[in-house]
Coordinates of C-alpha atoms and ligand atoms in Angstrom, one line a residue:
M140 CA 0.0 0.0 0.0
T141 CA 1.2 3.5 -0.7
N142 CA 1.2 6.1 2.0
E143 CA -1.9 7.6 0.4
E144 CA -3.8 4.3 0.3
L145 CA -2.8 3.5 3.9
W146 CA -4.1 6.9 5.1
Q147 CA -7.3 6.6 3.0
A148 CA -7.9 3.4 4.8
V149 CA -7.4 5.0 8.2
L150 CA -9.7 7.9 7.3
A151 CA -12.3 5.7 6.0
Q152 CA -12.5 3.8 9.3
I153 CA -12.3 6.9 11.4
Q154 CA -15.0 8.8 9.6
L155 CA -17.4 6.0 10.2
N156 CA -17.2 6.6 13.9
I157 CA -17.1 10.3 14.4
S158 CA -19.4 13.2 13.4
S159 CA -18.7 14.7 10.0
A160 CA -18.0 18.1 11.7
N161 CA -15.3 16.5 13.9
F162 CA -14.0 14.6 11.0
A163 CA -13.6 17.7 8.8
T164 CA -12.1 19.6 11.7
W165 CA -9.4 17.2 12.7
F166 CA -8.7 15.1 9.7
K167 CA -8.9 17.6 6.8
S168 CA -5.6 18.1 5.1
T169 CA -3.9 15.3 7.0
K170 CA -1.7 12.7 5.3
I171 CA 1.1 10.3 5.9
S172 CA 4.2 12.1 4.9
S173 CA 6.7 9.4 5.5
Q174 CA 7.3 5.9 6.8
K175 CA 10.5 4.6 8.1
E176 CA 11.5 1.6 10.2
G177 CA 8.0 1.0 11.5
K178 CA 7.5 4.7 12.3
I179 CA 4.8 6.6 10.5
L180 CA 5.0 10.4 10.3
V181 CA 1.6 12.0 9.9
S182 CA 1.4 15.6 8.7
V183 CA -1.4 17.8 10.0
P184 CA -2.3 21.4 9.1
N185 CA -1.9 23.1 12.5
S186 CA -1.0 22.7 16.2
F187 CA -4.6 22.2 17.3
A188 CA -5.0 19.2 15.0
K189 CA -1.7 17.9 16.1
E190 CA -2.7 18.0 19.8
W191 CA -6.1 16.4 19.2
L192 CA -4.7 13.6 17.1
E193 CA -2.0 12.9 19.6
N194 CA -4.2 13.0 22.6
K195 CA -7.6 11.9 21.4
Y196 CA -7.2 9.8 18.3
N197 CA -3.7 8.4 18.5
K198 CA -4.8 5.1 20.0
I199 CA -7.3 4.4 17.3
I200 CA -5.1 5.6 14.5
F201 CA -2.5 3.3 15.8
K202 CA -4.9 0.4 16.0
I203 CA -6.1 0.8 12.5
L204 CA -2.6 1.2 11.1
H205 CA -1.4 -1.7 13.1
S206 CA -4.2 -3.9 11.7
L207 CA -2.9 -3.0 8.2
D208 CA 0.8 -3.3 9.1
E209 CA 1.8 -5.4 11.9
D210 CA 5.3 -4.0 12.0
L211 CA 4.1 -0.6 12.9
K212 CA 5.9 0.6 16.1
G213 CA 4.8 4.2 16.5
I214 CA 3.2 7.3 15.0
E215 CA 4.5 10.8 15.1
Y216 CA 2.6 14.0 14.2
T217 CA 4.1 16.9 12.5
I218 CA 2.7 20.2 11.3
G219 CA 2.4 21.1 7.7
K220 CA 5.1 20.9 5.1
N221 CA 7.9 21.3 7.5
E222 CA 8.5 17.6 7.6
L223 CA 11.9 17.8 9.2
K224 CA 10.4 19.1 12.4
V225 CA 9.4 15.9 14.2
Y226 CA 7.5 16.1 17.4
K227 CA 7.6 13.6 20.2
R228 CA 4.4 11.7 20.4
Q229 CA 2.2 11.1 23.5
T230 CA 2.8 14.2 25.6
A231 CA -0.4 13.0 27.3
T232 CA -2.5 15.9 28.5
L233 CA -5.5 13.7 28.3
S234 CA -5.4 10.4 30.0
E235 CA -5.4 7.0 28.2
A236 CA -9.1 6.6 29.0
D237 CA -10.0 9.7 26.9
Q238 CA -8.8 7.9 23.8
L239 CA -11.7 6.9 21.7
E240 CA -12.6 3.3 21.5
F241 CA -14.1 1.9 18.4
P242 CA -15.6 -1.4 19.2
E243 CA -15.2 -2.9 15.7
F244 CA -11.5 -2.9 16.2
K245 CA -11.5 -4.9 19.4
I246 CA -9.8 -7.9 18.1
N247 CA -10.6 -10.7 20.6
Q248 CA -7.3 -11.4 22.4
E249 CA -8.3 -15.0 23.1
T250 CA -9.4 -16.0 19.6
N251 CA -7.7 -13.4 17.4
L252 CA -11.0 -12.8 15.7
N253 CA -12.1 -9.5 14.4
P254 CA -15.9 -9.2 15.2
R255 CA -16.4 -7.1 12.0
Y256 CA -16.3 -10.3 9.9
T257 CA -19.6 -12.0 10.1
F258 CA -22.0 -14.0 7.9
E259 CA -24.5 -11.2 8.2
N260 CA -22.4 -8.8 6.2
F261 CA -21.0 -11.4 3.8
I262 CA -22.6 -11.1 0.4
V263 CA -23.3 -14.4 -1.4
G264 CA -23.3 -14.8 -5.2
P265 CA -22.5 -17.5 -7.7
F266 CA -18.8 -16.8 -7.2
N267 CA -18.8 -17.8 -3.5
E268 CA -21.9 -19.9 -3.0
L269 CA -20.1 -23.1 -2.3
P270 CA -17.5 -21.9 0.2
H271 CA -20.3 -19.9 1.9
A272 CA -22.5 -22.9 2.3
A273 CA -19.7 -25.1 3.5
A274 CA -18.6 -22.4 6.0
L275 CA -22.1 -22.1 7.4
A276 CA -22.4 -25.9 7.8
V277 CA -19.0 -26.0 9.6
A278 CA -20.1 -23.1 11.9
K279 CA -23.3 -25.0 12.8
S280 CA -21.5 -28.3 13.5
P281 CA -17.8 -27.8 14.0
G282 CA -15.8 -30.9 13.6
L283 CA -18.6 -33.0 12.3
V284 CA -19.2 -32.1 8.6
Y285 CA -16.2 -31.0 6.5
N286 CA -12.9 -31.5 8.1
P287 CA -10.7 -29.8 7.2
L288 CA -12.5 -27.1 5.3
F289 CA -10.1 -25.6 2.8
I290 CA -11.1 -22.4 1.0
Y291 CA -9.0 -20.9 -1.7
G292 CA -9.1 -17.9 -4.1
G293 CA -7.4 -14.8 -5.2
V294 CA -6.5 -11.7 -3.2
G295 CA -9.2 -9.6 -1.7
L296 CA -12.0 -12.0 -2.5
G297 CA -13.2 -12.7 1.0
K298 CA -11.1 -15.7 2.3
T299 CA -10.2 -14.0 5.6
H300 CA -13.7 -12.7 5.9
V301 CA -15.4 -16.0 5.6
L302 CA -12.9 -17.8 7.8
Q303 CA -13.3 -15.3 10.6
A304 CA -17.1 -15.4 10.1
I305 CA -17.0 -19.1 10.9
G306 CA -15.0 -18.4 14.0
N307 CA -17.4 -15.6 15.2
E308 CA -20.4 -17.7 14.5
V309 CA -19.0 -20.7 16.5
I310 CA -18.3 -18.5 19.5
K311 CA -21.9 -17.1 19.3
N312 CA -23.4 -20.6 19.1
F313 CA -21.0 -22.5 21.3
P314 CA -19.6 -20.1 23.9
D315 CA -17.6 -22.9 25.5
K316 CA -15.7 -23.8 22.4
K317 CA -12.1 -22.6 22.1
V318 CA -11.6 -21.0 18.7
R319 CA -8.3 -19.7 17.5
Y320 CA -7.6 -17.7 14.3
M321 CA -4.0 -17.3 13.1
S322 CA -2.2 -16.5 9.9
S323 CA 0.2 -19.2 8.8
E324 CA 3.0 -16.6 9.2
K325 CA 2.1 -16.2 12.9
F326 CA 2.0 -20.0 13.2
T327 CA 5.5 -20.2 11.7
A328 CA 6.8 -17.4 14.0
G329 CA 5.4 -19.3 16.9
V330 CA 7.1 -22.5 15.9
I331 CA 10.4 -20.7 15.4
S332 CA 10.3 -18.9 18.7
S333 CA 9.3 -22.0 20.6
I334 CA 12.2 -23.9 19.2
K335 CA 14.5 -21.1 20.1
N336 CA 13.2 -20.8 23.6
Q337 CA 12.8 -24.5 24.1
E338 CA 9.1 -24.2 24.7
M339 CA 7.9 -26.6 22.1
E340 CA 6.0 -28.7 24.5
A341 CA 4.0 -25.7 25.8
F342 CA 3.4 -24.6 22.2
K343 CA 2.0 -28.0 21.4
L344 CA -0.2 -28.2 24.5
K345 CA -1.7 -24.8 23.7
F346 CA -2.8 -25.9 20.3
R347 CA -4.1 -29.2 21.3
A348 CA -6.6 -27.6 23.6
I349 CA -8.3 -25.8 20.7
D350 CA -11.7 -26.9 19.3
V351 CA -11.7 -24.8 16.1
L352 CA -8.3 -24.0 14.6
I353 CA -8.4 -21.5 11.7
I354 CA -5.2 -20.9 9.8
D355 CA -5.2 -18.3 7.1
D356 CA -3.0 -18.2 4.0
V357 CA -1.4 -21.6 4.3
Q358 CA 0.5 -21.1 1.0
F359 CA 3.1 -19.4 3.2
L360 CA 4.0 -22.7 4.7
A361 CA 5.6 -23.5 1.3
G362 CA 9.2 -24.6 1.8
K363 CA 9.1 -24.3 5.6
E364 CA 9.8 -27.9 6.6
K365 CA 10.0 -27.7 10.3
T366 CA 6.8 -25.6 10.5
Q367 CA 5.1 -28.0 8.2
E368 CA 6.1 -30.9 10.4
E369 CA 4.7 -29.2 13.5
F370 CA 1.6 -28.3 11.7
F371 CA 1.2 -31.9 10.6
H372 CA 1.3 -33.1 14.2
T373 CA -1.0 -30.4 15.4
F374 CA -3.4 -31.2 12.6
N375 CA -3.4 -34.9 13.4
A376 CA -3.9 -34.3 17.1
L377 CA -6.9 -32.1 16.5
Y378 CA -8.3 -34.2 13.7
E379 CA -8.3 -37.3 15.7
K380 CA -10.3 -35.7 18.4
N381 CA -12.9 -34.4 15.8
K382 CA -11.8 -30.9 16.3
Q383 CA -12.5 -28.5 13.4
I384 CA -9.7 -27.3 11.2
I385 CA -10.3 -24.5 8.7
L386 CA -7.7 -23.4 6.2
S387 CA -7.3 -20.8 3.4
S388 CA -4.8 -20.3 0.6
D389 CA -4.5 -18.4 -2.6
R390 CA -4.5 -21.7 -4.5
P391 CA -5.6 -25.3 -4.2
P392 CA -3.4 -27.7 -2.1
K393 CA -2.0 -29.4 -5.1
A394 CA -0.6 -26.1 -6.5
I395 CA 1.2 -25.2 -3.3
P396 CA 4.9 -25.8 -4.1
A397 CA 7.2 -27.4 -1.6
L398 CA 4.4 -28.7 0.6
A399 CA 5.1 -32.1 2.2
E400 CA 3.1 -34.8 0.5
R401 CA 1.5 -36.0 3.8
L402 CA 0.4 -32.4 4.6
R403 CA -1.0 -31.9 1.2
S404 CA -3.1 -35.1 1.4
R405 CA -4.4 -33.9 4.8
F406 CA -5.4 -30.6 3.3
E407 CA -7.2 -32.5 0.5
G408 CA -8.9 -34.9 2.9
G409 CA -12.0 -32.8 3.7
M410 CA -13.9 -30.2 1.6
I411 CA -12.1 -27.9 -0.8
A412 CA -14.1 -24.9 -2.0
D413 CA -12.9 -22.0 -4.1
I414 CA -14.0 -18.4 -4.3
S415 CA -13.9 -17.1 -7.8
I416 CA -14.5 -13.6 -9.2
P417 CA -17.8 -11.9 -8.4
D418 CA -20.0 -11.1 -11.4
L419 CA -21.2 -7.5 -12.1
E420 CA -24.5 -7.8 -10.3
T421 CA -22.8 -9.1 -7.2
R422 CA -20.2 -6.4 -7.3
I423 CA -22.9 -3.8 -7.4
A424 CA -24.7 -5.6 -4.5
I425 CA -21.5 -5.5 -2.5
L426 CA -21.1 -1.8 -3.1
K427 CA -24.7 -1.1 -2.1
Q428 CA -24.5 -3.1 1.0
K429 CA -21.2 -1.5 2.0
S430 CA -22.7 2.0 1.4
A431 CA -25.7 1.1 3.6
E432 CA -23.4 -0.1 6.3
R433 CA -21.8 3.3 6.2
R434 CA -25.2 4.9 6.2
T435 CA -24.8 6.5 2.8
E436 CA -25.8 5.9 -0.8
F437 CA -24.7 6.8 -4.3
P438 CA -26.6 7.0 -7.6
D439 CA -26.7 3.8 -9.7
E440 CA -24.6 5.3 -12.3
I441 CA -21.7 5.6 -9.8
Y442 CA -22.1 2.0 -8.6
N443 CA -22.1 0.9 -12.2
Y444 CA -19.0 2.8 -13.0
I445 CA -17.1 1.4 -10.0
A446 CA -18.3 -2.2 -10.5
S447 CA -17.6 -2.2 -14.2
N448 CA -14.1 -0.9 -13.7
I449 CA -13.0 -2.9 -10.6
Q450 CA -13.6 -6.5 -11.2
R451 CA -11.2 -8.8 -9.5
N452 CA -10.9 -7.6 -5.9
I453 CA -13.5 -6.8 -3.3
R454 CA -11.0 -5.0 -1.1
E455 CA -10.5 -2.6 -4.0
L456 CA -14.2 -2.1 -4.4
E457 CA -14.3 -1.0 -0.8
G458 CA -11.3 1.2 -1.3
A459 CA -13.0 3.0 -4.1
L460 CA -16.1 3.4 -2.1
N461 CA -14.1 4.8 0.8
R462 CA -12.7 7.5 -1.4
L463 CA -16.1 8.6 -2.4
I464 CA -17.3 8.6 1.2
I465 CA -14.4 10.8 2.2
F466 CA -15.1 13.1 -0.6
Q467 CA -18.8 13.3 0.5
K468 CA -17.8 14.1 4.1
L469 CA -15.2 16.7 3.2
N470 CA -17.3 18.5 0.6
N471 CA -20.8 17.9 2.0
R472 CA -22.1 16.6 -1.3
T473 CA -22.2 13.5 -3.4
P474 CA -19.6 13.4 -6.1
D475 CA -20.8 13.5 -9.6
I476 CA -19.6 11.0 -12.2
E477 CA -16.7 13.3 -13.3
N478 CA -15.6 13.7 -9.7
V479 CA -15.7 9.9 -9.4
K480 CA -13.6 9.4 -12.4
T481 CA -11.0 11.8 -11.0
L482 CA -11.1 10.3 -7.5
L483 CA -10.7 6.8 -8.8
K484 CA -8.3 7.5 -11.6
N485 CA -5.3 6.0 -9.9
I486 CA -7.2 3.0 -8.6
I487 CA -8.7 2.1 -11.9
L488 CA -5.8 3.0 -14.2
S489 CA -3.1 2.2 -11.8
P490 CA -0.1 0.4 -13.2
A491 CA -1.3 -2.6 -11.2
K492 CA -4.2 -3.0 -13.5
I493 CA -2.1 -3.1 -16.6
A494 CA -0.3 -6.3 -17.5
T495 CA 3.2 -6.2 -18.8
P496 CA 5.4 -9.0 -20.1
K497 CA 7.5 -8.6 -16.9
K498 CA 4.6 -9.0 -14.6
I499 CA 3.3 -12.0 -16.4
I500 CA 6.6 -13.8 -16.4
Q501 CA 7.1 -12.9 -12.7
A502 CA 3.7 -14.1 -11.8
V503 CA 4.1 -17.4 -13.5
A504 CA 7.5 -17.9 -12.0
E505 CA 6.3 -17.1 -8.5
F506 CA 3.2 -19.3 -8.8
Y507 CA 5.3 -22.3 -9.7
D508 CA 8.0 -21.5 -7.3
L509 CA 10.6 -21.1 -10.1
K510 CA 13.1 -18.4 -10.8
E511 CA 12.5 -16.2 -13.8
R512 CA 15.7 -17.4 -15.3
D513 CA 14.4 -21.0 -15.1
L514 CA 11.7 -20.0 -17.5
M515 CA 14.2 -18.5 -19.9
A516 CA 16.5 -21.5 -19.8
A517 CA 16.5 -24.3 -22.4
S518 CA 15.3 -26.9 -20.0
R519 CA 12.9 -29.6 -21.2
K520 CA 11.8 -30.7 -17.8
K521 CA 8.1 -30.8 -17.5
E522 CA 8.0 -28.7 -14.3
I523 CA 9.6 -25.9 -16.4
V524 CA 8.1 -26.5 -19.8
T525 CA 4.5 -26.2 -18.8
P526 CA 5.0 -22.9 -16.8
R527 CA 7.0 -21.6 -19.8
Q528 CA 4.2 -22.5 -22.1
I529 CA 1.7 -20.8 -19.8
A530 CA 3.8 -17.6 -19.8
M531 CA 3.8 -17.7 -23.6
F532 CA 0.1 -18.3 -23.7
L533 CA -0.6 -15.4 -21.3
L534 CA 1.7 -13.0 -23.3
R535 CA -0.4 -13.9 -26.3
T536 CA -3.9 -13.7 -24.7
E537 CA -3.4 -10.8 -22.3
L538 CA -1.0 -8.6 -24.3
K539 CA -1.6 -9.7 -27.9
S540 CA 2.2 -10.0 -28.2
S541 CA 3.6 -11.3 -31.5
Y542 CA 5.0 -14.8 -31.6
P543 CA 8.5 -13.6 -32.4
F544 CA 8.4 -11.2 -29.5
I545 CA 7.1 -14.0 -27.2
G546 CA 9.9 -16.3 -28.3
R547 CA 12.6 -13.7 -27.7
R548 CA 11.2 -12.6 -24.4
L549 CA 11.3 -16.2 -23.0
G550 CA 15.0 -16.7 -23.5
G551 CA 15.4 -16.3 -27.2
K552 CA 13.2 -19.1 -28.4
D553 CA 12.0 -19.4 -32.0
H554 CA 8.6 -18.0 -32.9
T555 CA 7.4 -21.5 -33.8
T556 CA 8.1 -22.6 -30.2
A557 CA 5.8 -19.7 -29.1
I558 CA 3.0 -20.8 -31.5
Y559 CA 3.3 -24.4 -30.4
A560 CA 3.1 -23.3 -26.7
Y561 CA 0.1 -21.2 -27.3
E562 CA -1.7 -23.9 -29.2
K563 CA -0.8 -26.6 -26.7
I564 CA -2.2 -24.6 -23.8
V565 CA -5.4 -23.8 -25.8
K566 CA -5.8 -27.5 -26.4
D567 CA -5.0 -28.6 -22.9
L568 CA -7.5 -26.1 -21.5
E569 CA -10.3 -27.9 -23.2
K570 CA -9.9 -30.9 -21.0
N571 CA -7.8 -29.8 -18.1
K572 CA -9.8 -28.1 -15.3
K573 CA -6.8 -27.8 -13.0
L574 CA -4.8 -26.0 -15.7
E575 CA -7.7 -23.6 -16.2
E576 CA -7.8 -22.9 -12.5
E577 CA -4.1 -22.3 -12.3
I578 CA -4.1 -19.9 -15.2
D579 CA -7.0 -18.0 -13.6
L580 CA -5.1 -17.7 -10.3
I581 CA -2.0 -16.5 -12.2
K582 CA -4.1 -13.9 -14.0
Q583 CA -5.5 -12.7 -10.8
R584 CA -2.0 -12.1 -9.5
V585 CA -1.0 -10.3 -12.6
F586 CA -3.9 -7.9 -12.3
S587 CA -4.0 -7.4 -8.6
S588 CA -0.4 -7.2 -7.5
Ligands
ADP621 P1 -8.8 -12.2 1.2 O1 -8.5 -12.7 2.6 O2 -9.4 -13.2 0.3 O3 -7.6 -11.5 0.6 P2 -10.6 -10.5 2.6 O4 -11.4 -11.5 3.3 O5 -9.6 -9.7 3.4 O6 -9.9 -11.1 1.3 O7 -11.6 -9.5 1.9 C1 -11.3 -8.2 1.5 C2 -12.3 -7.2 1.9 O8 -13.5 -7.4 1.1 C3 -12.7 -7.3 3.3 O9 -12.9 -6.0 3.8 C4 -14.0 -8.1 3.3 O10 -14.9 -7.7 4.4 C5 -14.6 -7.7 2.0 N1 -15.4 -8.8 1.4 C6 -14.9 -9.9 0.8 N2 -15.8 -10.7 0.4 C7 -17.0 -10.2 0.7 C8 -18.4 -10.5 0.6 N3 -18.7 -11.6 -0.1 N4 -19.3 -9.7 1.1 C9 -18.9 -8.5 1.7 N5 -17.7 -8.1 1.9 C10 -16.7 -8.9 1.4
MG622 MG1 -6.8 -12.7 3.7

């Protein structure tokens, strides 16, 4: 996220919770002016704003920023353009208790769940019907229906939301059940520090007491053997006791590189459901519901414009909406379509939305856990030939590159090699569902990274 996007996200959350007069008074003309080593410098227009942000809003700003960037250590506020003048933060004239509390950010310490993610505010459409149904079933009878439940799909499409919704629903229905949500990176960090501090036994015991274990983004376990081993044992211990395990990933288990075979087969042993890309109607429905949650509304023309231009990422739909809401608050009027085009220009036409040969090649290499130079090499190994053919295929379909260009770009191959690759993938796609899925996921990466 750029500084601007990060700050937009903060403003969007804050303005939900304070009056528009207050919002305009204290947050107008604020921005993040720099970020360094976990410290964020926020620039504000005058000393009043500085004092208020430091004393009244610092805690919540910190919480929001921290939820977006776990490495954040502190925030400092500075006046105006004079960015060299750094002020010490927290010269508390108001006590801690005066800091505003926004309940939606109270992440439950015990479970790690954010109460904002529920089934009630999760929109269901053809793109996520199956994972939604499976998630509901699991929330009703944890440990008894699909175990594990494995949900996968591209960035910003609701994996974390649906995983946490299960957790929140379980706590609501079964207050005695111990639920624990964790990213796979947190799990890895836990394993590493337990080994270092010789606390592995305690670490294991802690996990084995859990009734519902939710691990987000398990693709990050790729290549981490020791963590995988621990996870395998934890998994078995829970599974044998009919405890529920819920996992997410950006790809199906079989496409996670460097995953121990026994863990892969565990992941595949329950229900696997994927979230695909929402269709236009669903994207509009999401925008409408998010506006309603924010107690605001926009003309259909505007919803249509956003939904037609942002197609692959629900988080970006929300980001776009946030900008419009901020505009609304600051200007006290609804933006017209020209305003909207300007406000969203850099989301919609951002370089991230535009594929380049480099991005395609990078995305393919990363997806298959290869180096870019592997794709360029002359190797005839299947693990390399297929990804290379996919890269060639994508250069052709996404960029309309010429065959001679494609051949050259992938390590100086002949144009006939590029034609062959393109035709081979087209043919394989007719009968190979897995390939189709993988290419879809790669495309999502190209367009959302
Ligand atoms: P992922 O984990 O797949 O990257 P998230 O779960 O973080 O995606 O979703 C990104 C944002 O979009 C979140 O703010 C989430 O609440 C919202 N979102 C995703 N799917 C839906 C949905 N079906 N209905 C409503 N909001 C959604
Ligand atoms: Mg997520």
